[in-house]
Amino acid sequence: MATIISGKELAKSKKVQMAEEVKKYTAKYGRAPHLAVILVGEDPGSVSYVKGKEKACIEVGITNTTIRKPDTISEEEVLEIVEALNNDEGVDGILVQLPLPKHMRSEKVIQAIRKDKDVDGFHFSNVASLYLKQPGIVSCTPKGIIEILDSISYPIEGKRAVVIGRSNIVGMPVSKLLLDRNATVTICHSRTQNIAEITSQADILVAAVGKPRFVTADMVKEGAVVIDVGVNRDLTTNKLCGDVHFAEVEPKASYITKVPGGVGPMTICCLMENTIECYLKHIKE
Ligand code: NAP
């Protein structure tokens, strides 16, 4: 039987701590941190994520502005909004909710965000900082995964970590963070052969595939720590489910996260942390 690591509870306690700090900072510096979110269109997933972010801002005491635009808006207009927020000294963090409508170049919009307001950590400069071990903003999901491991005081150093997925937003950065903590890291992807042979050697297994219940019991080492990043819709039940077959894997793991209530809440929590980090940098400049 594994211990279930509740990202929800961890995020809750971290948000309480952050709220205390933000209260002190607001009194000391005369204004609260400010996060601006741009939401284009009405994709239900995006609307729900943005709501979650607004709720977290309220809990922590961060000022939140959500700019909602219809999906008929042009790329140029979105770039103008980003530029205005870049120039607004009262805004510390800018987040463009992805995915953007197909007629826009997401990369162009993301790269237009000032690097010191890039709370998602997607700007080339912040990505480069991660790979070159320089100070910068680390993207929220990978950062949250490391905080989850730290919450159980898991000794990452020297452990064998296997990450399934090599996306720029999860697989690659979490692999780098694990490597920086001296794990021996293997990255699996859609062309990996004999994947179960590799994953079943993992002390830490991170699943970021985007396929419901992809990780089955035969793919997991006895006693492994299993982090499920996936957010998938189960087409039979219409409920959310992860990339890990929880019922099968849980008895073999030592620690495991659940979906929902695992990595997702920690991603939002790290967005709050990044906003505060940007704010402190701006306030001290
Ligand atoms: P993505 O960009 O689609 O990447 C998926 C990765 O999985 C790719 O690297 C792909 O390999 C690999 N893959 C696909 N099929 C595979 C297979 N059969 N065997 C091994 N690897 C395979 O997805 P993502 O953005 O990284 O997101 C992954 C999941 O995490 C999604 O469910 C997403 O919704 C979720 N997510 C959750 C949060 C959160 O806060 N909880 C945040 C971000 C993402 P190739 O590179 O070879 O195509």
mmCIF file of C-alpha atoms and ligand atoms in Angstrom:
data_model
loop_
_atom_site.group_PDB
_atom_site.id
_atom_site.type_symbol
_atom_site.label_atom_id
_atom_site.label_comp_id
_atom_site.label_asym_id
_atom_site.label_seq_id
_atom_site.Cartn_x
_atom_site.Cartn_y
_atom_site.Cartn_z
ATOM 1 C CA MET A 1 0.000 0.000 0.000
ATOM 2 C CA ALA A 2 1.417 3.327 -1.031
ATOM 3 C CA THR A 3 1.218 6.584 0.851
ATOM 4 C CA ILE A 4 -0.822 8.977 -1.249
ATOM 5 C CA ILE A 5 0.871 12.348 -1.527
ATOM 6 C CA SER A 6 -1.866 14.945 -1.605
ATOM 7 C CA GLY A 7 -0.783 17.830 -3.806
ATOM 8 C CA LYS A 8 -3.996 19.511 -2.772
ATOM 9 C CA GLU A 9 -3.093 19.486 0.943
ATOM 10 C CA LEU A 10 0.507 20.457 0.268
ATOM 11 C CA ALA A 11 -0.606 23.371 -1.918
ATOM 12 C CA LYS A 12 -3.100 24.410 0.747
ATOM 13 C CA SER A 13 -0.459 24.682 3.461
ATOM 14 C CA LYS A 14 1.997 26.434 1.137
ATOM 15 C CA LYS A 15 -0.701 28.953 0.171
ATOM 16 C CA VAL A 16 -1.360 29.712 3.856
ATOM 17 C CA GLN A 17 2.367 30.433 4.324
ATOM 18 C CA MET A 18 2.457 32.561 1.172
ATOM 19 C CA ALA A 19 -0.620 34.517 2.299
ATOM 20 C CA GLU A 20 1.184 35.471 5.533
ATOM 21 C CA GLU A 21 4.257 36.603 3.599
ATOM 22 C CA VAL A 22 2.208 38.530 1.026
ATOM 23 C CA LYS A 23 0.365 40.315 3.820
ATOM 24 C CA LYS A 24 3.687 41.487 5.271
ATOM 25 C CA TYR A 25 5.076 42.503 1.876
ATOM 26 C CA THR A 26 1.908 44.406 0.987
ATOM 27 C CA ALA A 27 2.113 46.390 4.225
ATOM 28 C CA LYS A 28 5.834 47.019 3.763
ATOM 29 C CA TYR A 29 5.914 47.892 0.060
ATOM 30 C CA GLY A 30 2.491 49.485 -0.331
ATOM 31 C CA ARG A 31 1.084 47.156 -2.944
ATOM 32 C CA ALA A 32 0.330 43.466 -3.415
ATOM 33 C CA PRO A 33 1.867 41.269 -6.124
ATOM 34 C CA HIS A 34 -0.176 41.421 -9.334
ATOM 35 C CA LEU A 35 -0.773 38.596 -11.805
ATOM 36 C CA ALA A 36 -2.389 39.310 -15.175
ATOM 37 C CA VAL A 37 -3.906 36.406 -17.093
ATOM 38 C CA ILE A 38 -4.941 36.572 -20.750
ATOM 39 C CA LEU A 39 -7.678 34.135 -21.713
ATOM 40 C CA VAL A 40 -8.623 33.923 -25.385
ATOM 41 C CA GLY A 41 -11.762 31.993 -26.269
ATOM 42 C CA GLU A 42 -13.905 29.736 -24.132
ATOM 43 C CA ASP A 43 -12.200 26.367 -24.158
ATOM 44 C CA PRO A 44 -13.776 24.682 -21.081
ATOM 45 C CA GLY A 45 -10.428 23.329 -19.827
ATOM 46 C CA SER A 46 -8.813 26.768 -20.087
ATOM 47 C CA VAL A 47 -11.770 28.509 -18.430
ATOM 48 C CA SER A 48 -11.574 26.072 -15.528
ATOM 49 C CA TYR A 49 -7.764 26.457 -15.169
ATOM 50 C CA VAL A 50 -8.107 30.243 -15.143
ATOM 51 C CA LYS A 51 -10.794 30.016 -12.446
ATOM 52 C CA GLY A 52 -8.421 27.902 -10.348
ATOM 53 C CA LYS A 53 -5.697 30.508 -10.744
ATOM 54 C CA GLU A 54 -8.063 33.349 -9.779
ATOM 55 C CA LYS A 55 -9.118 31.426 -6.664
ATOM 56 C CA ALA A 56 -5.509 30.816 -5.648
ATOM 57 C CA CYS A 57 -4.679 34.515 -6.105
ATOM 58 C CA ILE A 58 -7.521 35.440 -3.749
ATOM 59 C CA GLU A 59 -6.317 32.893 -1.174
ATOM 60 C CA VAL A 60 -2.753 34.200 -1.262
ATOM 61 C CA GLY A 61 -3.585 37.923 -1.485
ATOM 62 C CA ILE A 62 -2.241 38.403 -5.005
ATOM 63 C CA THR A 63 -4.084 40.949 -7.144
ATOM 64 C CA ASN A 64 -5.467 39.234 -10.221
ATOM 65 C CA THR A 65 -6.597 40.699 -13.507
ATOM 66 C CA THR A 66 -8.022 38.327 -16.070
ATOM 67 C CA ILE A 67 -8.339 39.770 -19.554
ATOM 68 C CA ARG A 68 -10.935 37.749 -21.443
ATOM 69 C CA LYS A 69 -11.100 38.039 -25.226
ATOM 70 C CA PRO A 70 -13.141 36.187 -27.845
ATOM 71 C CA ASP A 71 -11.312 33.723 -30.094
ATOM 72 C CA THR A 72 -11.956 36.049 -33.034
ATOM 73 C CA ILE A 73 -9.301 38.434 -31.704
ATOM 74 C CA SER A 74 -6.181 38.735 -33.883
ATOM 75 C CA GLU A 75 -2.646 37.775 -32.894
ATOM 76 C CA GLU A 76 -1.673 41.416 -33.267
ATOM 77 C CA GLU A 77 -4.286 42.473 -30.704
ATOM 78 C CA VAL A 78 -3.049 39.850 -28.227
ATOM 79 C CA LEU A 79 0.514 41.090 -28.754
ATOM 80 C CA GLU A 80 -0.670 44.629 -28.032
ATOM 81 C CA ILE A 81 -2.237 43.467 -24.742
ATOM 82 C CA VAL A 82 1.004 41.699 -23.792
ATOM 83 C CA GLU A 83 2.993 44.835 -24.626
ATOM 84 C CA ALA A 84 0.718 47.018 -22.484
ATOM 85 C CA LEU A 85 1.121 44.598 -19.559
ATOM 86 C CA ASN A 86 4.891 44.477 -20.120
ATOM 87 C CA ASN A 87 4.965 48.272 -19.753
ATOM 88 C CA ASP A 88 2.628 48.391 -16.760
ATOM 89 C CA GLU A 89 4.799 48.791 -13.674
ATOM 90 C CA GLY A 90 1.966 47.580 -11.469
ATOM 91 C CA VAL A 91 1.932 44.148 -13.125
ATOM 92 C CA ASP A 92 4.444 41.556 -11.891
ATOM 93 C CA GLY A 93 3.454 38.445 -13.773
ATOM 94 C CA ILE A 94 1.830 37.768 -17.147
ATOM 95 C CA LEU A 95 0.328 34.440 -18.112
ATOM 96 C CA VAL A 96 -1.214 33.631 -21.464
ATOM 97 C CA GLN A 97 -3.519 30.660 -21.032
ATOM 98 C CA LEU A 98 -2.695 27.973 -23.586
ATOM 99 C CA PRO A 99 -3.804 26.684 -26.010
ATOM 100 C CA LEU A 100 -4.376 29.816 -28.079
ATOM 101 C CA PRO A 101 -6.702 29.619 -31.086
ATOM 102 C CA LYS A 102 -5.153 28.004 -34.153
ATOM 103 C CA HIS A 103 -4.761 31.274 -36.084
ATOM 104 C CA MET A 104 -2.212 32.505 -33.540
ATOM 105 C CA ARG A 105 1.428 31.611 -33.146
ATOM 106 C CA SER A 106 1.602 30.665 -29.454
ATOM 107 C CA GLU A 107 5.387 30.808 -29.449
ATOM 108 C CA LYS A 108 5.386 34.373 -30.766
ATOM 109 C CA VAL A 109 2.906 35.480 -28.081
ATOM 110 C CA ILE A 110 4.752 33.695 -25.261
ATOM 111 C CA GLN A 111 8.122 35.078 -26.310
ATOM 112 C CA ALA A 112 6.641 38.603 -26.326
ATOM 113 C CA ILE A 113 6.200 38.434 -22.540
ATOM 114 C CA ARG A 114 8.970 40.236 -20.670
ATOM 115 C CA LYS A 115 11.289 37.593 -19.195
ATOM 116 C CA ASP A 116 11.005 39.077 -15.700
ATOM 117 C CA LYS A 117 7.187 38.799 -15.876
ATOM 118 C CA ASP A 118 7.165 35.317 -17.437
ATOM 119 C CA VAL A 119 5.600 33.476 -14.482
ATOM 120 C CA ASP A 120 5.154 30.312 -16.567
ATOM 121 C CA GLY A 121 8.900 30.132 -17.204
ATOM 122 C CA PHE A 122 8.397 29.600 -20.942
ATOM 123 C CA HIS A 123 10.476 32.542 -22.219
ATOM 124 C CA PHE A 124 13.635 31.386 -24.071
ATOM 125 C CA SER A 125 15.729 33.244 -21.518
ATOM 126 C CA ASN A 126 14.166 31.403 -18.573
ATOM 127 C CA VAL A 127 14.414 28.069 -20.403
ATOM 128 C CA ALA A 128 18.096 28.754 -21.119
ATOM 129 C CA SER A 129 18.655 29.685 -17.466
ATOM 130 C CA LEU A 130 17.275 26.322 -16.394
ATOM 131 C CA TYR A 131 19.590 24.396 -18.692
ATOM 132 C CA LEU A 132 22.618 26.565 -17.851
ATOM 133 C CA LYS A 133 21.890 26.481 -14.093
ATOM 134 C CA GLN A 134 21.473 30.253 -13.932
ATOM 135 C CA PRO A 135 18.899 32.131 -11.838
ATOM 136 C CA GLY A 136 15.580 32.395 -13.669
ATOM 137 C CA ILE A 137 11.927 31.504 -13.454
ATOM 138 C CA VAL A 138 11.320 27.751 -13.386
ATOM 139 C CA SER A 139 8.097 26.574 -14.978
ATOM 140 C CA CYS A 140 5.342 25.631 -12.597
ATOM 141 C CA THR A 141 4.588 21.938 -13.193
ATOM 142 C CA PRO A 142 8.205 20.702 -13.014
ATOM 143 C CA LYS A 143 8.843 22.931 -9.999
ATOM 144 C CA GLY A 144 5.722 21.517 -8.312
ATOM 145 C CA ILE A 145 6.880 17.948 -8.918
ATOM 146 C CA ILE A 146 10.177 18.607 -7.140
ATOM 147 C CA GLU A 147 8.286 20.257 -4.254
ATOM 148 C CA ILE A 148 6.117 17.124 -4.012
ATOM 149 C CA LEU A 149 9.244 14.945 -3.716
ATOM 150 C CA ASP A 150 10.719 17.346 -1.163
ATOM 151 C CA SER A 151 7.504 17.242 0.859
ATOM 152 C CA ILE A 152 8.178 13.573 1.651
ATOM 153 C CA SER A 153 11.893 14.330 2.158
ATOM 154 C CA TYR A 154 12.679 11.899 -0.612
ATOM 155 C CA PRO A 155 16.448 11.629 -1.133
ATOM 156 C CA ILE A 156 16.598 12.211 -4.902
ATOM 157 C CA GLU A 157 20.391 12.115 -5.103
ATOM 158 C CA GLY A 158 21.731 8.916 -6.634
ATOM 159 C CA LYS A 159 18.262 7.550 -7.371
ATOM 160 C CA ARG A 160 17.196 6.248 -10.763
ATOM 161 C CA ALA A 161 14.504 8.544 -12.175
ATOM 162 C CA VAL A 162 12.538 7.727 -15.306
ATOM 163 C CA VAL A 163 10.408 10.423 -16.956
ATOM 164 C CA ILE A 164 7.877 9.362 -19.564
ATOM 165 C CA GLY A 165 7.400 12.318 -21.908
ATOM 166 C CA ARG A 166 9.794 14.871 -23.366
ATOM 167 C CA SER A 167 7.631 17.955 -23.811
ATOM 168 C CA ASN A 168 9.096 21.404 -23.268
ATOM 169 C CA ILE A 169 6.605 22.137 -20.498
ATOM 170 C CA VAL A 170 6.886 18.977 -18.405
ATOM 171 C CA GLY A 171 9.130 16.087 -19.493
ATOM 172 C CA MET A 172 12.283 17.999 -20.394
ATOM 173 C CA PRO A 173 12.351 20.542 -17.548
ATOM 174 C CA VAL A 174 11.467 18.002 -14.846
ATOM 175 C CA SER A 175 14.238 15.739 -16.163
ATOM 176 C CA LYS A 176 16.689 18.630 -15.869
ATOM 177 C CA LEU A 177 15.542 19.466 -12.330
ATOM 178 C CA LEU A 178 15.925 15.818 -11.308
ATOM 179 C CA LEU A 179 19.378 15.724 -12.896
ATOM 180 C CA ASP A 180 20.306 18.893 -11.001
ATOM 181 C CA ARG A 181 19.337 17.047 -7.821
ATOM 182 C CA ASN A 182 21.772 14.291 -8.822
ATOM 183 C CA ALA A 183 19.297 11.632 -9.900
ATOM 184 C CA THR A 184 20.295 9.390 -12.798
ATOM 185 C CA VAL A 185 17.651 10.305 -15.326
ATOM 186 C CA THR A 186 16.246 8.410 -18.297
ATOM 187 C CA ILE A 187 13.674 10.026 -20.590
ATOM 188 C CA CYS A 188 11.197 7.812 -22.452
ATOM 189 C CA HIS A 189 9.037 8.932 -25.391
ATOM 190 C CA SER A 190 6.817 7.565 -28.122
ATOM 191 C CA ARG A 191 9.726 5.889 -29.933
ATOM 192 C CA THR A 192 11.178 4.224 -26.826
ATOM 193 C CA GLN A 193 11.403 0.470 -27.192
ATOM 194 C CA ASN A 194 10.701 -1.951 -24.349
ATOM 195 C CA ILE A 195 9.459 0.902 -22.204
ATOM 196 C CA ALA A 196 8.324 -1.351 -19.321
ATOM 197 C CA GLU A 197 11.873 -2.687 -18.996
ATOM 198 C CA ILE A 198 13.138 0.866 -18.460
ATOM 199 C CA THR A 199 10.332 2.212 -16.282
ATOM 200 C CA SER A 200 10.432 -0.830 -14.007
ATOM 201 C CA GLN A 201 13.953 0.176 -12.946
ATOM 202 C CA ALA A 202 12.800 3.577 -11.721
ATOM 203 C CA ASP A 203 12.984 4.610 -8.073
ATOM 204 C CA ILE A 204 11.143 7.763 -9.159
ATOM 205 C CA LEU A 205 8.714 7.417 -12.049
ATOM 206 C CA VAL A 206 7.200 10.573 -13.547
ATOM 207 C CA ALA A 207 4.409 10.012 -16.064
ATOM 208 C CA ALA A 208 3.741 12.959 -18.411
ATOM 209 C CA VAL A 209 2.313 11.203 -21.431
ATOM 210 C CA GLY A 210 -1.265 12.415 -21.810
ATOM 211 C CA LYS A 211 -2.671 8.904 -22.189
ATOM 212 C CA PRO A 212 -5.234 7.598 -19.687
ATOM 213 C CA ARG A 213 -3.850 4.853 -17.397
ATOM 214 C CA PHE A 214 -0.787 4.352 -19.598
ATOM 215 C CA VAL A 215 1.409 3.197 -16.688
ATOM 216 C CA THR A 216 0.367 -0.255 -15.549
ATOM 217 C CA ALA A 217 1.638 -2.396 -12.659
ATOM 218 C CA ASP A 218 4.143 -4.331 -14.800
ATOM 219 C CA MET A 219 5.891 -1.020 -15.609
ATOM 220 C CA VAL A 220 6.562 -0.122 -11.980
ATOM 221 C CA LYS A 221 9.289 -1.237 -9.574
ATOM 222 C CA GLU A 222 8.194 -2.391 -6.116
ATOM 223 C CA GLY A 223 8.530 0.593 -3.757
ATOM 224 C CA ALA A 224 8.815 3.252 -6.477
ATOM 225 C CA VAL A 225 7.669 6.835 -5.998
ATOM 226 C CA VAL A 226 5.138 7.461 -8.765
ATOM 227 C CA ILE A 227 4.228 10.991 -9.853
ATOM 228 C CA ASP A 228 1.264 11.203 -12.197
ATOM 229 C CA VAL A 229 1.232 14.411 -14.223
ATOM 230 C CA GLY A 230 -1.412 13.394 -16.748
ATOM 231 C CA VAL A 231 -4.781 15.097 -16.928
ATOM 232 C CA ASN A 232 -7.026 13.071 -19.184
ATOM 233 C CA ARG A 233 -10.744 12.683 -19.652
ATOM 234 C CA ASP A 234 -11.985 9.125 -19.157
ATOM 235 C CA LEU A 235 -14.384 8.768 -22.069
ATOM 236 C CA THR A 236 -16.503 6.132 -20.325
ATOM 237 C CA THR A 237 -17.031 7.927 -17.026
ATOM 238 C CA ASN A 238 -16.335 11.465 -18.303
ATOM 239 C CA LYS A 239 -14.198 11.954 -15.181
ATOM 240 C CA LEU A 240 -10.603 13.159 -15.006
ATOM 241 C CA CYS A 241 -7.931 10.504 -14.805
ATOM 242 C CA GLY A 242 -4.164 10.402 -14.876
ATOM 243 C CA ASP A 243 -1.510 8.654 -16.938
ATOM 244 C CA VAL A 244 -1.105 6.020 -14.227
ATOM 245 C CA HIS A 245 -3.455 3.104 -13.691
ATOM 246 C CA PHE A 246 -3.887 4.038 -10.038
ATOM 247 C CA ALA A 247 -5.719 0.898 -8.863
ATOM 248 C CA GLU A 248 -3.021 -1.375 -10.293
ATOM 249 C CA VAL A 249 0.032 0.701 -9.460
ATOM 250 C CA GLU A 250 -0.816 1.969 -5.975
ATOM 251 C CA PRO A 251 -0.222 -1.414 -4.222
ATOM 252 C CA LYS A 252 3.302 -1.591 -5.715
ATOM 253 C CA ALA A 253 4.397 1.994 -5.095
ATOM 254 C CA SER A 254 5.753 3.450 -1.853
ATOM 255 C CA TYR A 255 4.366 6.911 -2.619
ATOM 256 C CA ILE A 256 1.981 7.975 -5.339
ATOM 257 C CA THR A 257 0.078 11.079 -6.430
ATOM 258 C CA LYS A 258 -3.539 11.028 -7.527
ATOM 259 C CA VAL A 259 -5.421 12.736 -10.352
ATOM 260 C CA PRO A 260 -7.106 15.049 -9.578
ATOM 261 C CA GLY A 261 -5.543 16.440 -6.380
ATOM 262 C CA GLY A 262 -1.886 15.667 -7.099
ATOM 263 C CA VAL A 263 0.374 17.624 -9.429
ATOM 264 C CA GLY A 264 -2.354 20.031 -10.642
ATOM 265 C CA PRO A 265 -2.797 21.979 -7.375
ATOM 266 C CA MET A 266 0.982 22.199 -6.981
ATOM 267 C CA THR A 267 1.285 23.692 -10.468
ATOM 268 C CA ILE A 268 -1.040 26.515 -9.419
ATOM 269 C CA CYS A 269 0.792 26.871 -6.107
ATOM 270 C CA CYS A 270 4.094 27.312 -7.958
ATOM 271 C CA LEU A 271 2.461 29.921 -10.189
ATOM 272 C CA MET A 272 1.746 31.893 -7.009
ATOM 273 C CA GLU A 273 5.369 31.385 -5.878
ATOM 274 C CA ASN A 274 6.680 32.594 -9.236
ATOM 275 C CA THR A 275 4.431 35.667 -9.131
ATOM 276 C CA ILE A 276 5.742 36.571 -5.673
ATOM 277 C CA GLU A 277 9.318 35.997 -6.884
ATOM 278 C CA CYS A 278 8.784 38.404 -9.827
ATOM 279 C CA TYR A 279 7.100 40.931 -7.518
ATOM 280 C CA LEU A 280 9.999 40.928 -5.051
ATOM 281 C CA LYS A 281 12.423 41.453 -7.914
ATOM 282 C CA HIS A 282 10.366 44.396 -9.239
ATOM 283 C CA ILE A 283 9.852 45.959 -5.826
ATOM 284 C CA LYS A 284 13.587 45.845 -5.046
ATOM 285 C CA GLU A 285 14.656 47.305 -8.419
HETATM 286 P P1 NAP B 1 2.694 16.393 -24.767
HETATM 287 O O1 NAP B 1 3.338 17.662 -25.188
HETATM 288 O O2 NAP B 1 1.628 15.795 -25.620
HETATM 289 O O3 NAP B 1 3.848 15.306 -24.575
HETATM 290 C C1 NAP B 1 3.565 13.969 -24.330
HETATM 291 C C2 NAP B 1 4.832 13.185 -24.316
HETATM 292 O O4 NAP B 1 4.474 11.820 -24.134
HETATM 293 C C3 NAP B 1 5.651 13.280 -25.615
HETATM 294 O O5 NAP B 1 7.005 13.488 -25.319
HETATM 295 C C4 NAP B 1 5.404 11.941 -26.272
HETATM 296 O O6 NAP B 1 6.517 11.449 -27.001
HETATM 297 C C5 NAP B 1 5.189 11.045 -25.072
HETATM 298 N N1 NAP B 1 4.408 9.864 -25.464
HETATM 299 C C6 NAP B 1 3.264 9.839 -26.171
HETATM 300 N N2 NAP B 1 2.890 8.565 -26.385
HETATM 301 C C7 NAP B 1 3.807 7.794 -25.790
HETATM 302 C C8 NAP B 1 3.982 6.389 -25.663
HETATM 303 N N3 NAP B 1 3.117 5.542 -26.210
HETATM 304 N N4 NAP B 1 5.052 5.950 -24.994
HETATM 305 C C9 NAP B 1 5.946 6.812 -24.438
HETATM 306 N N5 NAP B 1 5.832 8.130 -24.525
HETATM 307 C C10 NAP B 1 4.780 8.621 -25.204
HETATM 308 O O7 NAP B 1 2.071 16.516 -23.328
HETATM 309 P P2 NAP B 1 2.492 17.426 -22.063
HETATM 310 O O8 NAP B 1 2.137 18.822 -22.347
HETATM 311 O O9 NAP B 1 3.878 17.097 -21.636
HETATM 312 O O10 NAP B 1 1.473 16.866 -20.980
HETATM 313 C C11 NAP B 1 1.470 15.508 -20.578
HETATM 314 C C12 NAP B 1 0.259 15.262 -19.696
HETATM 315 O O11 NAP B 1 0.386 16.075 -18.537
HETATM 316 C C13 NAP B 1 -1.083 15.667 -20.324
HETATM 317 O O12 NAP B 1 -2.087 14.788 -19.846
HETATM 318 C C14 NAP B 1 -1.330 17.056 -19.789
HETATM 319 O O13 NAP B 1 -2.698 17.386 -19.727
HETATM 320 C C15 NAP B 1 -0.749 16.915 -18.401
HETATM 321 N N6 NAP B 1 -0.294 18.162 -17.793
HETATM 322 C C16 NAP B 1 -0.663 18.381 -16.518
HETATM 323 C C17 NAP B 1 -0.263 19.513 -15.863
HETATM 324 C C18 NAP B 1 -0.643 19.716 -14.446
HETATM 325 O O14 NAP B 1 -0.484 20.797 -13.913
HETATM 326 N N7 NAP B 1 -1.158 18.697 -13.767
HETATM 327 C C19 NAP B 1 0.538 20.458 -16.524
HETATM 328 C C20 NAP B 1 0.922 20.212 -17.822
HETATM 329 C C21 NAP B 1 0.512 19.049 -18.463
HETATM 330 P P3 NAP B 1 7.060 12.158 -28.362
HETATM 331 O O15 NAP B 1 7.849 13.334 -27.892
HETATM 332 O O16 NAP B 1 7.878 11.105 -28.992
HETATM 333 O O17 NAP B 1 5.848 12.546 -29.145
#
